[in-house]
Coordinates of C-alpha atoms and ligand atoms in Angstrom, one line a residue:
M1 CA -35.0 -7.8 48.9
S2 CA -36.1 -9.6 51.9
R3 CA -33.7 -12.4 51.1
R4 CA -30.9 -10.0 50.9
K5 CA -31.6 -8.6 54.3
Q6 CA -31.3 -12.0 55.8
A7 CA -27.7 -12.1 54.7
A8 CA -26.7 -9.8 57.5
P9 CA -23.7 -11.0 59.5
K10 CA -24.4 -13.0 62.6
Q11 CA -22.2 -14.5 65.2
G12 CA -21.5 -18.1 64.5
T13 CA -22.4 -17.9 60.9
L14 CA -20.1 -18.7 58.0
L15 CA -18.4 -15.3 58.1
G16 CA -18.3 -14.9 61.8
F17 CA -14.8 -16.1 62.1
F18 CA -13.4 -13.5 59.8
K19 CA -12.9 -10.9 62.4
P20 CA -10.0 -8.5 61.8
K21 CA -7.9 -9.4 64.8
V22 CA -8.0 -13.1 64.8
T23 CA -4.5 -14.4 65.2
Q24 CA -5.1 -18.1 64.9
P25 CA -6.2 -19.8 61.7
P26 CA -9.9 -20.1 61.9
E27 CA -11.5 -23.4 61.7
I28 CA -13.4 -24.2 58.7
P29 CA -17.0 -24.6 59.6
A30 CA -18.9 -27.5 58.3
P31 CA -20.8 -26.7 55.2
P32 CA -24.3 -25.7 56.0
S33 CA -27.1 -27.9 55.0
P34 CA -29.3 -26.6 52.3
K35 CA -31.9 -25.7 54.8
Q36 CA -29.4 -23.7 56.8
Q37 CA -27.9 -22.0 53.9
P38 CA -28.7 -18.3 54.1
V39 CA -30.7 -17.1 51.2
H40 CA -29.3 -14.0 49.6
D41 CA -29.2 -12.1 46.4
L42 CA -28.0 -15.0 44.3
T43 CA -31.5 -15.9 43.5
E44 CA -32.0 -12.5 42.2
T45 CA -29.0 -12.3 40.1
D46 CA -29.6 -15.7 38.5
D47 CA -33.1 -16.3 37.5
R48 CA -32.3 -19.7 36.2
D49 CA -31.5 -21.2 39.5
D50 CA -33.6 -20.3 42.5
K51 CA -32.0 -23.0 44.7
P52 CA -29.8 -21.8 47.4
E53 CA -26.2 -22.3 46.6
T54 CA -24.3 -24.8 48.8
S55 CA -21.4 -25.5 46.5
I56 CA -19.0 -22.9 47.9
T57 CA -15.5 -24.3 47.8
T58 CA -13.2 -23.7 50.6
T59 CA -10.6 -22.1 48.5
T60 CA -13.1 -19.6 47.1
I61 CA -14.2 -18.7 50.5
Y62 CA -10.7 -18.1 51.8
S63 CA -9.8 -16.1 48.8
A64 CA -12.8 -14.1 49.0
T65 CA -12.5 -13.4 52.6
S66 CA -8.9 -12.6 52.4
A67 CA -9.6 -10.2 49.6
T68 CA -12.4 -8.8 51.6
R69 CA -10.2 -8.3 54.5
K70 CA -7.8 -6.3 52.4
R71 CA -10.6 -4.3 51.0
S72 CA -11.9 -3.5 54.3
D73 CA -8.4 -2.5 55.4
S74 CA -8.0 -0.1 52.6
I75 CA -11.3 1.4 53.3
S76 CA -10.8 1.6 56.9
S77 CA -7.5 3.3 56.5
S78 CA -9.3 6.3 55.2
Y79 CA -11.3 6.6 58.4
D80 CA -8.9 5.7 61.1
E81 CA -7.5 9.2 61.7
D82 CA -9.6 11.0 64.3
N83 CA -13.2 10.1 63.9
S84 CA -14.2 7.4 66.3
S85 CA -17.6 7.2 64.9
Q86 CA -16.2 5.9 61.7
T87 CA -15.0 2.8 63.4
S88 CA -18.5 1.4 63.2
I89 CA -18.5 2.3 59.6
R90 CA -15.4 0.4 59.1
S91 CA -16.5 -2.7 60.9
S92 CA -20.0 -2.7 59.5
Q93 CA -18.7 -2.1 56.0
S94 CA -16.2 -4.8 56.5
E95 CA -18.9 -7.2 57.6
T96 CA -21.0 -6.2 54.6
L97 CA -18.1 -6.9 52.4
E98 CA -17.6 -10.2 53.9
I99 CA -21.2 -11.1 53.5
E100 CA -21.1 -10.2 49.9
S101 CA -17.9 -12.0 49.3
S102 CA -19.0 -15.2 51.0
S103 CA -22.6 -15.2 50.0
S104 CA -21.7 -14.5 46.5
K105 CA -19.1 -17.1 45.8
Y106 CA -19.2 -15.9 42.2
N107 CA -18.0 -12.6 43.3
I108 CA -14.9 -13.1 41.2
H109 CA -15.2 -9.8 39.5
G110 CA -15.1 -8.0 42.8
L111 CA -12.2 -10.3 43.8
G112 CA -10.4 -9.5 40.7
Y113 CA -10.2 -5.9 41.6
I114 CA -8.8 -6.7 44.9
Q115 CA -6.2 -9.0 43.5
R116 CA -4.9 -6.5 41.1
S117 CA -4.6 -3.7 43.5
K118 CA -2.2 -3.9 46.4
P119 CA -3.5 -3.2 49.9
R120 CA -2.2 0.0 51.2
F121 CA -1.2 -1.6 54.4
S122 CA -1.9 -4.9 56.1
S123 CA -2.8 -4.9 59.7
H124 CA -3.5 -8.6 59.6
S125 CA -0.8 -11.2 59.3
S126 CA -1.0 -14.2 57.1
Q127 CA -1.7 -16.3 60.2
E128 CA -5.2 -15.3 59.9
L129 CA -5.5 -17.4 56.8
P130 CA -6.4 -20.9 57.2
S131 CA -3.6 -23.4 56.8
S132 CA -3.3 -25.6 53.8
D133 CA -4.1 -28.6 56.0
S134 CA -7.4 -27.2 56.9
I135 CA -8.1 -26.5 53.3
T136 CA -7.3 -30.0 52.3
S137 CA -9.2 -31.4 55.2
A138 CA -12.3 -29.6 54.1
P139 CA -14.9 -31.9 52.8
A140 CA -15.3 -32.1 49.1
R141 CA -18.2 -30.0 47.9
K142 CA -20.1 -29.4 44.8
K143 CA -18.2 -27.5 42.2
P144 CA -19.6 -23.9 42.1
R145 CA -21.4 -22.7 39.1
L146 CA -19.7 -19.7 37.7
Q147 CA -21.8 -16.7 37.0
P148 CA -21.1 -14.4 34.1
V149 CA -19.6 -11.2 35.0
I150 CA -22.1 -8.4 34.5
R151 CA -20.5 -5.2 33.4
Q152 CA -21.4 -2.4 35.6
T153 CA -23.6 0.4 34.4
V154 CA -22.7 2.5 37.4
Q155 CA -21.3 5.8 36.2
R156 CA -17.8 6.2 37.4
P157 CA -17.7 9.2 39.8
A158 CA -15.5 12.1 39.1
Y159 CA -12.6 12.9 41.3
G160 CA -14.5 15.8 42.8
Q161 CA -17.4 13.6 43.7
V162 CA -15.5 11.3 45.9
S163 CA -15.9 13.5 49.0
N164 CA -19.6 13.8 48.3
M165 CA -20.0 10.1 48.2
L166 CA -18.1 9.4 51.4
G167 CA -19.3 12.4 53.4
P168 CA -17.6 15.5 54.6
S169 CA -15.0 13.6 56.7
S170 CA -13.7 11.4 53.9
S171 CA -11.4 13.9 52.2
S172 CA -8.5 11.6 52.6
S173 CA -10.2 8.8 50.6
T174 CA -9.0 8.3 47.1
L175 CA -10.7 7.5 43.9
R176 CA -9.1 4.1 44.0
D177 CA -11.0 3.2 47.1
I178 CA -14.2 4.3 45.5
H179 CA -13.3 2.4 42.4
L180 CA -12.9 -0.8 44.5
N181 CA -16.3 -0.3 46.0
K182 CA -18.3 0.8 43.1
D183 CA -17.8 -2.3 41.2
T184 CA -19.5 -4.4 43.8
F185 CA -21.6 -2.0 45.8
S186 CA -23.8 1.0 45.3
P187 CA -24.6 3.1 48.2
S188 CA -28.2 3.9 48.3
S189 CA -27.4 6.7 50.7
P190 CA -23.8 7.6 50.5
S191 CA -24.0 10.6 52.7
S192 CA -25.2 8.5 55.6
S193 CA -22.6 7.3 58.1
S194 CA -24.7 5.0 60.1
S195 CA -24.0 1.3 59.9
Q196 CA -27.6 0.5 59.2
D197 CA -27.4 2.6 56.0
L198 CA -24.3 0.9 54.9
M199 CA -25.8 -2.4 55.5
S200 CA -28.4 -1.6 52.9
F201 CA -25.8 -1.5 50.2
K202 CA -26.8 -3.5 47.2
P203 CA -24.7 -5.2 44.6
A204 CA -24.4 -3.0 41.6
S205 CA -24.8 -5.9 39.3
T206 CA -28.2 -6.6 40.9
L207 CA -29.2 -3.0 40.3
A208 CA -28.0 -3.1 36.8
R209 CA -30.0 -6.1 35.9
R210 CA -33.1 -4.7 37.5
S211 CA -33.2 -1.5 35.5
A212 CA -30.6 -0.2 33.2
S213 CA -32.3 3.1 32.8
Q214 CA -32.3 3.9 36.5
P215 CA -29.2 5.6 37.7
S216 CA -27.1 3.7 40.1
F217 CA -27.0 6.5 42.6
S218 CA -30.7 7.1 42.5
S219 CA -31.1 8.8 45.8
P220 CA -32.3 12.3 45.3
S221 CA -30.2 13.4 48.2
S222 CA -27.1 12.1 46.5
A223 CA -24.7 14.8 45.4
L224 CA -23.8 12.6 42.4
Y225 CA -27.5 12.3 41.4
Q226 CA -27.9 16.0 41.6
Q227 CA -24.8 16.6 39.5
Q228 CA -26.1 14.1 36.9
Q229 CA -29.4 16.0 36.8
Q230 CA -27.6 19.2 36.3
Q231 CA -25.5 17.8 33.5
Q232 CA -28.6 16.6 31.7
Q233 CA -30.2 20.0 32.0
T234 CA -27.1 21.6 30.7
Q235 CA -27.0 19.4 27.7
Q236 CA -30.6 20.0 26.9
S237 CA -30.1 23.7 27.0
L238 CA -27.2 23.7 24.6
P239 CA -28.0 25.2 21.2
V240 CA -28.6 22.7 18.4
V241 CA -26.0 23.1 15.7
P242 CA -27.7 23.2 12.3
K243 CA -26.6 20.9 9.6
V244 CA -25.3 22.9 6.8
R245 CA -25.7 21.9 3.2
R246 CA -23.0 22.2 0.7
P247 CA -22.2 25.8 -0.1
D248 CA -22.4 27.2 -3.6
I249 CA -18.9 28.6 -3.4
Q250 CA -16.3 25.8 -3.4
P251 CA -13.3 26.3 -1.2
D252 CA -9.9 26.4 -2.8
Y253 CA -8.8 23.3 -1.1
V254 CA -10.8 20.3 -0.2
A255 CA -9.2 17.9 2.1
P256 CA -9.5 14.3 1.2
N257 CA -11.7 12.2 3.3
F258 CA -9.8 9.0 3.7
L259 CA -12.8 7.2 5.1
G260 CA -14.5 7.7 1.9
S261 CA -11.8 6.1 -0.1
S262 CA -12.2 2.6 -1.2
R263 CA -8.6 2.1 -0.3
F264 CA -9.7 1.8 3.3
G265 CA -12.5 -0.5 2.6
S266 CA -15.3 2.0 3.0
S267 CA -16.3 2.4 -0.5
S268 CA -19.9 1.5 0.4
I269 CA -20.3 4.8 2.2
N270 CA -23.0 6.8 0.5
R271 CA -21.0 9.8 -0.4
K272 CA -24.1 12.0 -0.7
Q273 CA -24.8 11.3 2.9
N274 CA -21.2 11.6 3.8
Q275 CA -21.2 15.3 3.4
I276 CA -19.4 16.8 6.3
G277 CA -20.6 20.4 5.8
Y278 CA -21.4 20.3 9.4
Y279 CA -19.6 22.7 11.7
K280 CA -19.3 21.9 15.3
P281 CA -18.0 24.7 17.4
P282 CA -15.0 24.0 19.5
S283 CA -16.9 24.9 22.6
S284 CA -20.4 23.7 23.3
S285 CA -21.3 27.1 24.7
V286 CA -20.8 28.8 21.3
A287 CA -23.8 28.8 19.1
I288 CA -23.8 29.6 15.4
S289 CA -26.0 32.4 14.5
S290 CA -25.1 32.8 10.8
E291 CA -27.0 30.8 8.3
K292 CA -23.7 30.3 6.4
P293 CA -21.2 29.4 9.0
W294 CA -18.5 28.8 6.4
E295 CA -18.4 32.5 5.8
T296 CA -17.7 33.4 9.4
S297 CA -16.0 30.4 10.7
P298 CA -12.3 30.7 11.2
I299 CA -12.0 27.0 10.7
P300 CA -11.9 25.9 7.0
L301 CA -14.9 23.8 6.3
F302 CA -14.6 20.5 4.5
N303 CA -17.9 20.9 2.8
K304 CA -17.8 17.8 0.8
T305 CA -16.0 14.5 0.6
P306 CA -14.3 14.6 -2.8
S307 CA -14.5 11.5 -4.9
W308 CA -11.4 10.0 -6.4
K309 CA -12.4 11.5 -9.8
E310 CA -12.8 15.0 -8.4
F311 CA -9.5 14.7 -6.6
G312 CA -7.8 14.0 -9.8
G313 CA -6.3 10.7 -8.9
S314 CA -7.0 7.1 -9.4
K315 CA -8.8 5.0 -6.9
G316 CA -7.0 4.9 -3.7
S317 CA -4.6 7.6 -4.7
M318 CA -4.3 10.8 -2.6
F319 CA -2.2 12.7 -5.0
P320 CA -3.6 14.3 -8.1
K321 CA -2.4 12.9 -11.4
K322 CA -2.1 14.5 -14.8
P323 CA -5.0 13.8 -17.1
R324 CA -4.1 11.0 -19.3
K325 CA -3.8 11.9 -23.0
T326 CA -6.1 10.2 -25.3
A327 CA -4.3 7.4 -27.0
P328 CA -3.7 7.8 -30.7
P329 CA -5.5 5.5 -33.1
P330 CA -3.8 2.2 -33.5
V331 CA -1.4 2.0 -36.5
K332 CA -0.5 -1.4 -37.9
N333 CA 2.9 -0.5 -39.0
K334 CA 3.7 3.0 -38.0
K335 CA 7.2 3.0 -39.5
A336 CA 6.0 1.7 -42.8
N337 CA 2.9 3.9 -43.2
A338 CA 4.6 7.1 -42.1
K339 CA 5.6 9.3 -45.0
V340 CA 9.3 10.1 -44.9
E341 CA 10.1 13.6 -46.0
Y342 CA 13.8 13.6 -46.8
A343 CA 14.6 15.6 -49.9
P344 CA 18.1 17.1 -49.8
Q345 CA 19.6 19.0 -52.6
L346 CA 21.2 16.2 -54.5
S347 CA 24.1 16.6 -56.9
S348 CA 23.6 15.7 -60.6
E349 CA 25.2 12.3 -60.3
Q350 CA 23.2 11.6 -57.2
Q351 CA 20.0 12.7 -58.9
R352 CA 20.8 10.4 -61.9
V353 CA 21.1 7.4 -59.6
L354 CA 17.8 8.3 -57.9
D355 CA 16.0 8.5 -61.2
M356 CA 17.4 5.1 -62.2
V357 CA 15.9 3.7 -59.0
I358 CA 12.6 5.5 -58.9
K359 CA 11.7 6.1 -62.5
E360 CA 13.4 3.2 -64.3
Q361 CA 13.0 0.8 -61.3
Q362 CA 16.3 -0.8 -62.0
S363 CA 18.5 -2.7 -59.5
V364 CA 21.4 -0.4 -58.9
F365 CA 24.7 -0.7 -57.2
F366 CA 26.2 2.7 -56.5
T367 CA 29.6 3.2 -54.8
G368 CA 32.1 5.9 -54.2
S369 CA 34.9 6.9 -51.9
A370 CA 34.4 8.3 -48.4
G371 CA 32.3 11.4 -48.3
T372 CA 30.8 11.2 -51.7
G373 CA 27.3 11.2 -50.3
K374 CA 26.3 7.6 -50.6
S375 CA 24.4 7.6 -47.3
V376 CA 22.7 10.9 -48.2
L377 CA 21.6 9.4 -51.5
M378 CA 20.4 6.3 -49.8
R379 CA 18.1 8.1 -47.4
A380 CA 16.6 10.1 -50.3
M381 CA 15.9 6.8 -52.1
I382 CA 14.3 5.2 -49.1
S383 CA 12.1 8.2 -48.7
A384 CA 11.0 8.1 -52.2
L385 CA 10.6 4.4 -52.3
K386 CA 8.5 4.2 -49.2
N387 CA 6.2 6.9 -50.3
R388 CA 5.7 4.8 -53.4
F389 CA 5.6 1.2 -52.2
G390 CA 5.0 1.5 -48.5
E391 CA 5.6 -1.8 -46.7
G392 CA 7.1 -3.3 -49.8
V393 CA 10.4 -1.6 -49.1
A394 CA 12.9 -3.5 -47.0
V395 CA 15.8 -1.5 -45.6
T396 CA 18.7 -3.6 -44.5
A397 CA 22.4 -3.4 -43.9
S398 CA 25.2 -5.9 -43.3
T399 CA 25.8 -4.9 -39.7
G400 CA 23.6 -3.7 -37.0
I401 CA 25.3 -0.3 -36.6
A402 CA 24.9 0.4 -40.3
A403 CA 21.3 -0.7 -40.2
C404 CA 20.6 1.7 -37.3
N405 CA 22.1 4.5 -39.4
I406 CA 19.3 4.1 -42.0
S407 CA 16.6 2.9 -39.6
G408 CA 16.6 -0.6 -40.9
C409 CA 17.5 -4.1 -39.8
T410 CA 20.2 -6.5 -40.6
L411 CA 20.1 -8.5 -43.8
H412 CA 20.2 -11.7 -41.8
S413 CA 17.2 -10.6 -39.7
F414 CA 15.2 -9.7 -42.8
G415 CA 15.9 -13.1 -44.5
G416 CA 15.1 -15.1 -41.3
I417 CA 18.2 -17.1 -41.8
G418 CA 19.9 -16.7 -38.5
M419 CA 23.6 -16.8 -39.1
G420 CA 23.1 -18.1 -42.6
M421 CA 25.6 -20.8 -42.4
E422 CA 23.4 -23.7 -43.5
S423 CA 22.7 -24.7 -47.1
V424 CA 20.0 -23.1 -49.1
G425 CA 17.6 -26.1 -48.6
A426 CA 18.0 -25.9 -44.8
L427 CA 17.5 -22.2 -44.8
I428 CA 14.3 -22.5 -46.9
K429 CA 12.9 -25.1 -44.4
T430 CA 13.8 -22.7 -41.6
I431 CA 12.0 -19.8 -43.2
E432 CA 9.0 -21.9 -44.0
G433 CA 8.6 -22.5 -40.3
R434 CA 8.6 -18.7 -39.7
K435 CA 5.5 -17.2 -41.1
V436 CA 6.6 -13.6 -40.7
S437 CA 9.9 -14.2 -42.6
K438 CA 8.1 -16.1 -45.3
E439 CA 5.5 -13.4 -45.9
R440 CA 8.2 -10.8 -45.9
W441 CA 10.0 -12.5 -48.7
E442 CA 6.7 -12.7 -50.6
K443 CA 5.7 -9.1 -50.1
T444 CA 9.0 -7.3 -50.6
K445 CA 9.3 -5.3 -53.8
V446 CA 12.5 -3.3 -53.2
L447 CA 15.4 -4.6 -51.1
I448 CA 18.0 -2.0 -49.9
I449 CA 21.3 -3.3 -48.7
D450 CA 23.8 -0.8 -47.2
E451 CA 27.5 -1.6 -46.5
I452 CA 27.5 -4.3 -49.1
S453 CA 31.3 -4.7 -48.7
M454 CA 30.8 -6.8 -45.6
V455 CA 28.4 -9.2 -47.3
D456 CA 30.2 -12.3 -48.5
A457 CA 29.6 -13.8 -51.9
A458 CA 28.1 -17.1 -50.6
L459 CA 25.5 -15.3 -48.5
F460 CA 24.5 -13.2 -51.6
D461 CA 24.0 -16.3 -53.6
K462 CA 21.9 -18.0 -50.9
L463 CA 19.7 -15.0 -50.6
E464 CA 19.1 -14.8 -54.3
A465 CA 18.1 -18.5 -54.4
I466 CA 15.8 -18.1 -51.4
A467 CA 14.1 -15.1 -53.0
R468 CA 13.4 -17.0 -56.2
H469 CA 12.0 -20.0 -54.1
F470 CA 9.5 -18.1 -52.0
R471 CA 8.5 -15.6 -54.7
Q472 CA 8.0 -18.4 -57.2
N473 CA 9.8 -16.2 -59.7
P474 CA 12.8 -17.4 -61.8
A475 CA 14.0 -13.8 -62.4
P476 CA 17.2 -12.7 -60.6
F477 CA 16.5 -12.3 -56.9
G478 CA 12.9 -13.4 -57.6
G479 CA 12.1 -10.1 -59.4
I480 CA 13.0 -7.9 -56.3
Q481 CA 14.5 -4.6 -57.2
L482 CA 17.8 -4.5 -55.4
I483 CA 19.4 -1.2 -54.3
V484 CA 22.9 -1.9 -53.1
T485 CA 25.5 0.6 -51.9
G486 CA 28.9 0.5 -50.1
D487 CA 32.6 0.7 -50.8
F488 CA 34.5 -2.4 -51.4
F489 CA 37.6 -0.6 -50.6
Q490 CA 36.4 -0.3 -47.0
L491 CA 35.7 -3.1 -44.5
P492 CA 35.7 -6.6 -46.0
P493 CA 33.3 -9.4 -45.0
V494 CA 34.0 -11.3 -41.9
K495 CA 33.9 -14.6 -43.7
A496 CA 36.6 -14.9 -46.3
S497 CA 34.4 -16.5 -49.0
G498 CA 34.8 -13.5 -51.3
F499 CA 33.2 -10.2 -51.8
A500 CA 29.6 -9.9 -52.9
F501 CA 30.5 -8.7 -56.3
E502 CA 32.3 -12.1 -56.6
A503 CA 29.1 -14.0 -56.1
Q504 CA 27.8 -16.0 -59.1
T505 CA 24.5 -14.2 -59.2
W506 CA 26.0 -10.7 -58.8
P507 CA 26.3 -9.9 -62.5
S508 CA 22.8 -11.1 -63.3
V509 CA 21.3 -9.1 -60.5
M510 CA 23.2 -5.8 -60.7
K511 CA 22.5 -4.5 -64.0
K512 CA 23.6 -0.9 -63.2
T513 CA 26.7 0.2 -61.3
V514 CA 27.3 3.9 -60.6
V515 CA 30.5 5.4 -59.0
L516 CA 30.1 8.7 -57.2
N517 CA 33.1 10.9 -57.6
H518 CA 32.3 14.2 -56.0
V519 CA 33.5 14.3 -52.5
F520 CA 31.5 16.5 -50.2
R521 CA 33.3 15.8 -46.9
Q522 CA 36.6 17.5 -47.8
K523 CA 37.3 20.7 -49.7
D524 CA 41.1 20.4 -50.2
Q525 CA 41.5 18.8 -53.6
V526 CA 45.1 17.8 -52.9
F527 CA 44.1 16.0 -49.8
I528 CA 41.2 14.4 -51.6
D529 CA 43.5 13.1 -54.4
V530 CA 45.9 11.7 -51.9
L531 CA 43.1 9.9 -50.0
N532 CA 41.8 8.5 -53.3
E533 CA 45.3 7.2 -54.2
M534 CA 45.6 5.6 -50.8
R535 CA 42.0 4.1 -51.2
I536 CA 43.1 2.0 -54.2
G537 CA 46.6 1.4 -52.8
Q538 CA 48.5 3.2 -55.6
L539 CA 50.3 6.2 -54.1
S540 CA 52.1 8.6 -56.4
A541 CA 55.6 10.2 -55.6
Q542 CA 53.9 13.4 -54.7
A543 CA 51.5 11.6 -52.3
L544 CA 54.5 9.8 -50.7
E545 CA 56.4 13.1 -50.2
L546 CA 53.3 14.7 -48.7
F547 CA 52.9 11.9 -46.2
K548 CA 56.6 11.9 -45.3
S549 CA 56.5 15.6 -44.6
L550 CA 53.8 14.9 -42.0
D551 CA 56.1 12.4 -40.2
R552 CA 56.7 13.7 -36.6
P553 CA 57.1 12.1 -33.2
L554 CA 53.8 11.5 -31.5
P555 CA 53.2 13.3 -28.2
E556 CA 53.3 11.1 -25.2
S557 CA 49.8 9.9 -24.5
K558 CA 48.2 7.0 -22.8
I559 CA 46.2 6.5 -26.0
E560 CA 47.9 4.0 -28.2
P561 CA 47.3 4.2 -32.0
A562 CA 45.1 1.6 -33.4
E563 CA 46.6 -1.1 -35.7
L564 CA 44.8 -1.3 -39.0
Ligands
LIG601 N1 24.1 16.6 -52.1 C1 24.8 17.0 -51.1 N2 24.9 18.3 -50.8 C2 25.6 18.8 -49.8 N3 26.3 18.0 -48.9 C3 26.2 16.6 -49.1 C4 25.5 16.1 -50.2 N4 25.6 14.7 -50.1 C5 26.4 14.5 -49.0 N5 26.8 15.6 -48.5 C6 27.6 15.7 -47.2 O1 28.8 14.9 -47.4 C7 29.1 14.3 -46.2 C8 29.3 12.9 -46.5 O2 28.2 12.3 -46.9 P1 27.9 10.8 -46.6 O3 28.1 10.4 -45.3 O4 26.6 10.4 -47.2 O5 29.0 10.1 -47.5 P2 29.3 8.6 -47.6 O6 29.7 8.3 -49.0 O7 28.2 7.9 -47.0 O8 30.6 8.5 -46.6 P3 31.1 7.1 -46.0 O9 31.5 6.3 -47.2 O10 32.3 7.5 -45.3 O11 30.0 6.6 -45.2 C9 28.0 14.6 -45.3 O12 28.5 15.6 -44.4 C10 26.9 15.1 -46.1 O13 26.2 16.1 -45.5

C-alpha cells in the first residue's frame, strides 16, 4: 500500500508531460534508472517478481497514455457542465489514470477497453502524441513481461446504481463510463468528490487477488454495498422450496426429458436422482404451502424422467412405437410343412384320377380341353400328396407363370440345369456342383409337371436320365412318381425338338393317360362342341356355318386383334 501511494503524479516524472492541453509532442524522457523507478503496485500484483519494472517500451507508454487521455476525456465530459468543483476531480482522476497506465505497463486489459470504445469527443489533437521519430529515437529497452489478465470479480453495477457511485451530480454519466472505470479501478469511497479520495483508488485486479470473498465496493457507506447487503438479506428470507418426491398418481402425460436420453450423450445420468418432481414457483415471493404441490399447481409437473422403455420407444426415439410381436418359432420349410387344405367337390373322372395318384401311386398324365378342370384337379392332388409326403413333393411347371399358378417353380429350376441346353453328362456335372439341386433329386418322391405341352422331348429325356443317375435307380425316372398334366393342343414348346410325348422315355414313364371330357367353364353344349372341333382342327359343316354367321365388321378401335 505504501508503495502504491508513492505512485502519485509529480511534476517532472514520467507522466508529467501528459497534460491535457499540451500542443507540442512531448519529449520522451530518458528511462529512469532502476533506483529512480517509482515503486508501485506491480510488486503486489506479481509476487514472482519484486523487482521494479524498468522495461516499459515507448510504444506501450504512448498507447497507454493516449488511451488514458481518451478515458479521462470521456469521464470529464460528464462533469464539465456546471460544476466547477468537478474540474479537480477530472484532473485528479485523469492523473490517476495516467499513473495507473504508465506504472502498469501491463495494463493491457484496461487499454483494451479503451481501444474498443470510441471516445465521445476529443479535445486533444493528435499533435499531442509523440512523433514517430521520437519513438524510433527512443533507446531500446528491455522487453516488458506480460502479465496475465486477471478477470475482475467486481460486481457490475446496475444502471440505477451509476448515480450512487458517482455522486448526486453525476446523473449525466452513463453506464459505459462506469464500465470503463470498473475494470481498472474500484472506488473505495465513490461518494466522495475530493481529489484525495479519488487518488486512493486501487486497481480492481489487486483487490481481487487479495481477497475474492470481500466485495469490491466494501465501503459501508457505499450505496452499492448497502444494496448488496439488502439483496443478501432478501435471498435469505425467501422460503425454501421443498423437494417433492414422485407422486403416487401418475399424470396422463409425461414429457420426455431429452437430457436423460442416451441420444444426447447423457446416459450416465442417474435417473433416480434425475427426478424433476421439484416445483419452483415462477416468482420467488410465492411460497408453496401444500405438501402436494402437483395438486394445486396450475403448471403440470414433470414428476419423473421417463426411461426409453417407459416411453414406449427404442433408445433415442422420442416417439412411441407399437410393441413388437413375438416372432413365431422358426420353421425349416414353411411351405413344405404347412398342411394344404384344398378339397373341392371333384367330378367322378377327376376323383378317379386322384385315386390313381394317391392310392395306386402311379405316374399319370391327365389332359383335357380348356375348362375341364385340370388345374382344379392338380391342386387337389398337390394338397393330398403334400399331406402325405411332405417335402418329397416337387411342384413344377414349364413356365414361370404356370408355376406361380400352382405355387411351384420351373422345371429347369428344380433340376438345377439352367437352360438345359448341354448334354446329360455336362448337366450331371453341373448338378453335382450344386448341393441343393443334388439333394433335391435324391429326396424327391413325386414330381408334378404342369403345362407339359411346352416341355420339349429332348429335355424330358435328359431329365429322366439325370433322375436315374442321382437316384441310383434304373427304374423310369429313377423311380419318381410323375404327375403330368397339360394340353398338347395348346401352346407348343419353344424349341422345336418335338413334344414331350414324343420323347423316347415317355412311354416307359407314363403308364396311365387320362382324358378329362367334362367341361366346367362353358354351359352351352353347341359352343362346347364347336370349340372341341376347333381344338383338333376338324371343323364340321355346322361349325363352319355357325362361325360364318358370327362374321361382322369390327368396330373401329385402337386395339388391334392379335395374330395367332
Ligand atoms: N369339380 C369341379 N366342380 C365345379 N367346378 C369346377 C370343377 N373343376 C373345375 N371347375 C371349374 O371349371 C373352370 C375351369 O377349371 P380349370 O381352370 O381347372 O380348367 P383347366 O382344364 O385347367 O382349363 P385350362 O386348360 O384352360 O387351363 C374353373 O372355373 C373351375 O372352377
